[in-house]
XYZ file of C-alpha atoms in Angstrom:
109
model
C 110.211 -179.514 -66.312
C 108.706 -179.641 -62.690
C 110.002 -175.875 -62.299
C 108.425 -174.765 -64.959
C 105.059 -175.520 -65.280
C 104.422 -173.412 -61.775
C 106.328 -170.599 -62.894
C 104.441 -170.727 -66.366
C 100.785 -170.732 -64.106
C 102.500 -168.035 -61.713
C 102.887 -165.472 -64.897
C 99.710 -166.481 -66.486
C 97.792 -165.162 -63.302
C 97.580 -161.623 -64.373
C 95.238 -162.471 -67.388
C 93.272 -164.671 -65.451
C 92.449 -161.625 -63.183
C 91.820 -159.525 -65.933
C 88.519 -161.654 -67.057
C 85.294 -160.931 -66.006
C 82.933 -158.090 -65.660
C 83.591 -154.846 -66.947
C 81.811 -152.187 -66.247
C 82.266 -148.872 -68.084
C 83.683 -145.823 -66.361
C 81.305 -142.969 -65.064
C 80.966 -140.182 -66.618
C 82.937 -137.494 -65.779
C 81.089 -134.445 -64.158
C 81.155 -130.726 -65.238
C 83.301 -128.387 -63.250
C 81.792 -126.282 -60.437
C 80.347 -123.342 -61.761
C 83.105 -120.210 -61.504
C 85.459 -122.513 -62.614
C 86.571 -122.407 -66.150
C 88.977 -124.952 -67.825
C 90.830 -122.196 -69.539
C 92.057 -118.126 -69.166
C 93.382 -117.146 -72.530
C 94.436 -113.714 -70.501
C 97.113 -116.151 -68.806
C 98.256 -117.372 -71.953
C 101.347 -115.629 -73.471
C 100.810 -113.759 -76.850
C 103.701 -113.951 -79.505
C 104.024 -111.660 -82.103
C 106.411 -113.241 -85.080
C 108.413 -110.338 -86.673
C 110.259 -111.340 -89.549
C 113.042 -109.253 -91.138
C 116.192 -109.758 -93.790
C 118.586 -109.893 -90.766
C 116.401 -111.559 -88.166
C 113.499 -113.124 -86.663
C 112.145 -111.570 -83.426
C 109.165 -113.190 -81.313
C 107.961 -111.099 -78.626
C 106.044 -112.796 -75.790
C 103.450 -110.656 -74.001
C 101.201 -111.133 -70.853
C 98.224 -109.070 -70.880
C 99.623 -106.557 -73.668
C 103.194 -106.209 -71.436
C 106.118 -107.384 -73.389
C 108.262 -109.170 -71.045
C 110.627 -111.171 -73.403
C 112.155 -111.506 -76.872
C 113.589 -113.999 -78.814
C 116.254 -112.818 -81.485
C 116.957 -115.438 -84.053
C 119.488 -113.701 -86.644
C 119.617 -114.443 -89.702
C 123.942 -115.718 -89.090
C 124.374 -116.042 -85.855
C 123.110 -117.333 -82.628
C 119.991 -117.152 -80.878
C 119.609 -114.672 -77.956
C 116.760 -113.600 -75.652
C 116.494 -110.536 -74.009
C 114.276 -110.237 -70.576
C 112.469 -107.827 -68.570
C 113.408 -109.449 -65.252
C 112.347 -106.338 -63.219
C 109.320 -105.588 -64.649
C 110.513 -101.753 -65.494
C 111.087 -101.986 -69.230
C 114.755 -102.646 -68.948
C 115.832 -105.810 -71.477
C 119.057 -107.690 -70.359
C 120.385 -110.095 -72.618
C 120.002 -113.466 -70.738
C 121.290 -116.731 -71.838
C 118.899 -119.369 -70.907
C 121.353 -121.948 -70.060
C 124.331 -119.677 -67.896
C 125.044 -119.019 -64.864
C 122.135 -116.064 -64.623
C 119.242 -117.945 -64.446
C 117.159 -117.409 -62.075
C 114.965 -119.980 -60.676
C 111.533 -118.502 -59.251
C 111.818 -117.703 -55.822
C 108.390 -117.082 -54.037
C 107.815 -115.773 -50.446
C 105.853 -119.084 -48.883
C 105.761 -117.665 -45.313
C 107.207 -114.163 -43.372
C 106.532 -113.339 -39.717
């Protein structure tokens, strides 16, 4: 019973802590002018097409189609990319062995 009643105070320290005074947050201020909190020209645009045989969504940036999603009506679901930039669709399977992962140049000399 000894061993207990310290361990019992040790655990009820946290809400002893906890009371007292609380003062509310500040407010939080408005960004810097130039800033703004959202580009909807960065956001992709998807266009639903719907057919008998399939369902295609085609994701744009800007007006440029760079991908589309092919859900058949039987079947699988496919994607096919524009990994070049140059119009060119390739059928890409999002979870083989041809995905890319972005590669950026950081630093060249």
């Amino acid at each position: 019973m000894r061993r207990i009643v310290p361990l019992l105070m040790l655990a009820a320290l946290p809400v002893w802590a906890q009371q007292g005074d609380l003062q509310p947050l500040p407010a939080v201020p408005p960004p810097p002018p130039g800033m703004e909190a959202f580009d909807a020209a960065l956001e992709p645009q998807v266009n639903i097409v719907k057919t008998e045989k399939e369902t295609r969504e085609e994701f744009r940036i800007k007006g440029k189609l760079y991908m589309v999603k092919v859900t058949p009506s039987i079947g699988k679901t496919y994607y096919l990319v524009d990994r070049q930039g140059d119009g060119n669709f390739i059928e890409s399977d999002t979870f083989g062995p041809n995905v890319k992962p972005p590669m950026w140049i950081l630093h060249s000399w």
